[in-house]
Amino acid sequence: MTDLLFATGNVHKLREVQEIVGNEFRILSLRDVNIDSDIPETSDTISGNAAQKARFVYEKTGMDCFADDTGLEVDALDGRPGVYSARYAGEGCNFDDNVTKILKELSGVENRNAHFRCVVCLILAGEEYFFEGRIEGAILKERKGQEGFGYDPVFVPIGYRQTFAEMPPYLKNGISHRGKAMFKMMKFLKKNGNNDHG
Ligand code: IMP
């Protein structure tokens, strides 16, 4: 099994990504390599943040690694919160505060169309590679479901009736922005290999 270091402090993402890659890769967390500092993400683009996180961990460890960054882009809000999805309701806010804010901003708005966009940046032997995944859907008027994290309770992917938070993890991961970006990365790795860490 090939080891891959995932530059994230988000336990939800870690669990999802391990499920997505299955038995083919073993995902190492920052804890496994004794990094406990917050990873900076100060770029104003999703791909910029993914690269910043991956570079930070690569510089600290010299190991092949990857990071993801995701934004929820809402049509009626001209693509907001986008790259600011994590801090949408302000510094120190939590997932619930962000959902409350989006429901408020969309109150009375008919067009509920939105998508998640995820960019994964892989650093392999010092070279950077990018993989993008996207899922279209709509924002509900109220929360539904307990699974997942972030905006999952209010996001229904197109062609489905359940929110991401009502779906069993395998279903979300099979169609999600992160799942799609990760599948592209795995395909690339299978073709181009990653033999050791650095
Ligand atoms: P990050 O910068 O990639 O950690 O993502 C920014 C924010 O987007 C997170 O804090 C979550 O609120 C939200 N987010 C990221 N991925 C997901 C997802 O798969 N479902 C719902 N919300 C997500």
Short mmCIF file of C-alpha atoms and ligand atoms in Angstrom, two decimals:
data_model
loop_
_atom_site.label_atom_id
_atom_site.label_comp_id
_atom_site.label_asym_id
_atom_site.label_seq_id
_atom_site.Cartn_x
_atom_site.Cartn_y
_atom_site.Cartn_z
CA MET A 1 0.00 0.00 0.00
CA THR A 2 1.31 3.47 -0.86
CA ASP A 3 1.50 6.12 1.84
CA LEU A 4 0.28 9.63 1.09
CA LEU A 5 0.59 12.58 3.45
CA PHE A 6 -2.52 14.75 3.58
CA ALA A 7 -1.87 18.35 4.64
CA THR A 8 -5.03 19.01 6.63
CA GLY A 9 -6.02 19.56 10.21
CA ASN A 10 -9.67 18.84 9.40
CA VAL A 11 -10.68 15.44 10.80
CA HIS A 12 -13.82 15.28 8.62
CA LYS A 13 -11.75 15.67 5.45
CA LEU A 14 -9.24 13.13 6.67
CA ARG A 15 -11.98 10.54 7.21
CA GLU A 16 -13.58 11.27 3.83
CA VAL A 17 -10.30 11.07 1.96
CA GLN A 18 -9.33 7.79 3.61
CA GLU A 19 -12.70 6.37 2.56
CA ILE A 20 -12.29 7.71 -0.97
CA VAL A 21 -8.86 6.16 -1.51
CA GLY A 22 -9.88 2.81 0.04
CA ASN A 23 -7.18 0.18 0.37
CA GLU A 24 -4.98 1.45 -2.42
CA PHE A 25 -3.37 4.24 -0.44
CA ARG A 26 -2.80 4.79 3.25
CA ILE A 27 -3.38 8.38 4.21
CA LEU A 28 -0.94 9.85 6.73
CA SER A 29 -2.11 12.80 8.77
CA LEU A 30 -0.11 15.74 10.08
CA ARG A 31 -0.19 14.08 13.47
CA ASP A 32 1.66 11.10 11.97
CA VAL A 33 4.53 13.42 11.04
CA ASN A 34 4.39 15.48 14.25
CA ILE A 35 3.11 18.72 12.75
CA ASP A 36 0.65 20.48 14.99
CA SER A 37 0.93 24.07 13.74
CA ASP A 38 -1.97 25.74 11.92
CA ILE A 39 -1.39 25.67 8.19
CA PRO A 40 -1.64 29.13 6.61
CA GLU A 41 -4.28 29.68 3.90
CA THR A 42 -4.14 33.34 2.96
CA SER A 43 -4.50 33.18 -0.81
CA ASP A 44 -7.48 34.74 -2.55
CA THR A 45 -7.98 31.71 -4.80
CA ILE A 46 -8.95 28.12 -4.04
CA SER A 47 -6.01 26.68 -5.99
CA GLY A 48 -3.68 29.21 -4.31
CA ASN A 49 -4.75 27.99 -0.88
CA ALA A 50 -4.40 24.32 -1.84
CA ALA A 51 -0.85 25.03 -3.08
CA GLN A 52 -0.01 27.09 0.01
CA LYS A 53 -1.06 24.27 2.34
CA ALA A 54 0.79 21.59 0.38
CA ARG A 55 3.96 23.72 0.11
CA PHE A 56 3.92 24.45 3.84
CA VAL A 57 3.92 20.74 4.67
CA TYR A 58 6.39 19.86 1.91
CA GLU A 59 8.83 22.49 3.21
CA LYS A 60 8.53 21.12 6.73
CA THR A 61 8.85 17.42 5.87
CA GLY A 62 10.36 17.07 2.39
CA MET A 63 7.74 14.36 1.82
CA ASP A 64 5.41 13.93 -1.13
CA CYS A 65 2.08 15.30 0.08
CA PHE A 66 -1.21 16.81 -1.01
CA ALA A 67 -3.70 19.39 0.26
CA ASP A 68 -7.20 20.33 -0.77
CA ASP A 69 -9.13 23.57 -0.63
CA THR A 70 -12.85 23.89 -1.23
CA GLY A 71 -15.27 26.72 -1.81
CA LEU A 72 -19.04 26.83 -1.98
CA GLU A 73 -19.93 29.13 -4.89
CA VAL A 74 -23.51 30.38 -4.87
CA ASP A 75 -24.92 31.82 -8.11
CA ALA A 76 -27.22 34.39 -6.47
CA LEU A 77 -24.30 35.63 -4.34
CA ASP A 78 -22.00 36.11 -7.35
CA GLY A 79 -19.91 33.10 -6.34
CA ARG A 80 -19.64 33.87 -2.63
CA PRO A 81 -18.59 32.61 -0.14
CA GLY A 82 -16.10 30.89 -2.49
CA VAL A 83 -12.55 30.97 -1.20
CA TYR A 84 -13.86 32.50 2.05
CA SER A 85 -16.23 29.57 2.81
CA ALA A 86 -14.48 28.64 6.07
CA ARG A 87 -14.62 32.16 7.54
CA TYR A 88 -17.87 33.30 5.93
CA ALA A 89 -19.53 34.31 9.22
CA GLY A 90 -16.33 35.94 10.52
CA GLU A 91 -13.09 34.97 12.28
CA GLY A 92 -13.58 32.17 14.80
CA CYS A 93 -16.95 31.12 13.37
CA ASN A 94 -18.00 27.48 13.17
CA PHE A 95 -19.81 25.40 10.51
CA ASP A 96 -23.19 26.17 12.04
CA ASP A 97 -22.59 29.96 12.01
CA ASN A 98 -21.72 29.75 8.30
CA VAL A 99 -24.87 27.79 7.48
CA THR A 100 -26.98 30.28 9.42
CA LYS A 101 -25.41 33.13 7.46
CA ILE A 102 -25.98 31.55 4.07
CA LEU A 103 -29.62 30.77 4.87
CA LYS A 104 -30.08 34.38 5.93
CA GLU A 105 -28.40 35.78 2.82
CA LEU A 106 -30.58 33.56 0.61
CA SER A 107 -33.78 34.29 2.49
CA GLY A 108 -36.45 35.18 -0.10
CA VAL A 109 -34.08 34.37 -2.99
CA GLU A 110 -35.56 32.06 -5.65
CA ASN A 111 -32.35 31.05 -7.43
CA ARG A 112 -30.73 28.57 -5.01
CA ASN A 113 -28.17 27.15 -7.48
CA ALA A 114 -24.68 26.57 -6.13
CA HIS A 115 -21.71 24.30 -6.52
CA PHE A 116 -18.79 23.09 -4.47
CA ARG A 117 -15.41 23.41 -6.13
CA CYS A 118 -12.42 21.54 -4.72
CA VAL A 119 -8.82 21.82 -5.84
CA VAL A 120 -6.26 19.27 -4.72
CA CYS A 121 -2.58 20.23 -4.99
CA LEU A 122 -0.17 17.29 -5.03
CA ILE A 123 3.56 17.76 -4.55
CA LEU A 124 5.38 14.78 -6.00
CA ALA A 125 9.19 14.78 -6.11
CA GLY A 126 9.05 18.56 -5.69
CA GLU A 127 6.71 19.17 -8.65
CA GLU A 128 3.18 20.55 -8.18
CA TYR A 129 0.11 19.02 -9.83
CA PHE A 130 -3.49 20.25 -9.56
CA PHE A 131 -6.77 18.30 -9.75
CA GLU A 132 -10.23 19.87 -9.65
CA GLY A 133 -13.62 18.44 -8.76
CA ARG A 134 -16.99 20.14 -8.88
CA ILE A 135 -20.55 19.22 -7.95
CA GLU A 136 -23.59 21.27 -8.93
CA GLY A 137 -26.63 21.50 -6.69
CA ALA A 138 -28.89 23.81 -4.72
CA ILE A 139 -29.10 25.35 -1.26
CA LEU A 140 -32.18 24.33 0.74
CA LYS A 141 -34.16 26.71 2.94
CA GLU A 142 -33.45 24.68 6.07
CA ARG A 143 -30.94 22.13 7.40
CA LYS A 144 -31.46 18.41 6.84
CA GLY A 145 -29.29 15.51 8.04
CA GLN A 146 -26.52 14.83 10.51
CA GLU A 147 -23.71 13.37 8.38
CA GLY A 148 -20.78 15.22 6.85
CA PHE A 149 -19.67 18.71 7.83
CA GLY A 150 -19.65 22.35 6.75
CA TYR A 151 -22.47 23.27 4.40
CA ASP A 152 -23.55 19.63 3.87
CA PRO A 153 -26.92 19.99 5.74
CA VAL A 154 -28.17 22.60 3.23
CA PHE A 155 -26.65 21.31 -0.04
CA VAL A 156 -28.61 18.97 -2.34
CA PRO A 157 -26.63 17.76 -5.37
CA ILE A 158 -28.40 17.98 -8.69
CA GLY A 159 -30.36 14.78 -9.47
CA TYR A 160 -30.72 13.84 -5.78
CA ARG A 161 -33.34 14.52 -3.12
CA GLN A 162 -31.09 14.15 -0.08
CA THR A 163 -28.63 16.69 1.23
CA PHE A 164 -24.99 15.62 1.55
CA ALA A 165 -25.67 15.41 5.30
CA GLU A 166 -28.47 12.86 4.74
CA MET A 167 -26.36 10.63 2.49
CA PRO A 168 -24.28 7.71 3.68
CA PRO A 169 -20.61 8.72 3.33
CA TYR A 170 -19.96 6.36 0.38
CA LEU A 171 -22.67 8.12 -1.62
CA LYS A 172 -21.41 11.66 -0.90
CA ASN A 173 -17.81 10.60 -1.56
CA GLY A 174 -18.74 8.93 -4.84
CA ILE A 175 -20.17 12.13 -6.34
CA SER A 176 -18.65 14.98 -4.36
CA HIS A 177 -16.23 17.73 -5.41
CA ARG A 178 -13.55 16.18 -3.15
CA GLY A 179 -14.24 12.66 -4.42
CA LYS A 180 -13.89 13.78 -8.04
CA ALA A 181 -10.65 15.68 -7.42
CA MET A 182 -9.23 12.76 -5.44
CA PHE A 183 -10.18 10.20 -8.12
CA LYS A 184 -8.29 12.30 -10.67
CA MET A 185 -5.26 12.43 -8.37
CA MET A 186 -5.34 8.66 -7.79
CA LYS A 187 -5.53 8.01 -11.51
CA PHE A 188 -2.52 10.28 -12.00
CA LEU A 189 -0.58 8.55 -9.21
CA LYS A 190 -1.32 5.11 -10.58
CA LYS A 191 0.07 6.22 -13.92
CA ASN A 192 3.03 8.23 -12.65
CA GLY A 193 3.76 6.40 -9.39
CA ASN A 194 4.87 7.58 -6.01
CA ASN A 195 7.49 5.25 -4.72
CA ASP A 196 8.77 6.84 -1.59
CA HIS A 197 8.53 10.08 0.33
CA GLY A 198 10.99 12.43 -1.15
P1 IMP B 1 -11.39 24.39 3.28
O1 IMP B 1 -10.74 25.74 3.24
O2 IMP B 1 -11.03 23.50 2.15
O3 IMP B 1 -11.19 23.73 4.63
O4 IMP B 1 -12.95 24.55 3.14
C1 IMP B 1 -13.60 25.75 3.44
C2 IMP B 1 -14.95 25.51 4.03
O5 IMP B 1 -15.78 24.94 3.02
C3 IMP B 1 -15.00 24.54 5.19
O6 IMP B 1 -14.80 25.19 6.41
C4 IMP B 1 -16.41 24.04 5.10
O7 IMP B 1 -17.29 24.92 5.74
C5 IMP B 1 -16.69 24.08 3.62
N1 IMP B 1 -16.51 22.75 3.05
C6 IMP B 1 -15.38 22.19 2.54
N2 IMP B 1 -15.64 20.96 2.08
C7 IMP B 1 -16.95 20.73 2.33
C8 IMP B 1 -17.79 19.61 2.08
O8 IMP B 1 -17.40 18.56 1.58
N3 IMP B 1 -19.08 19.76 2.46
C9 IMP B 1 -19.57 20.90 3.03
N4 IMP B 1 -18.81 21.95 3.29
C10 IMP B 1 -17.50 21.87 2.93
#
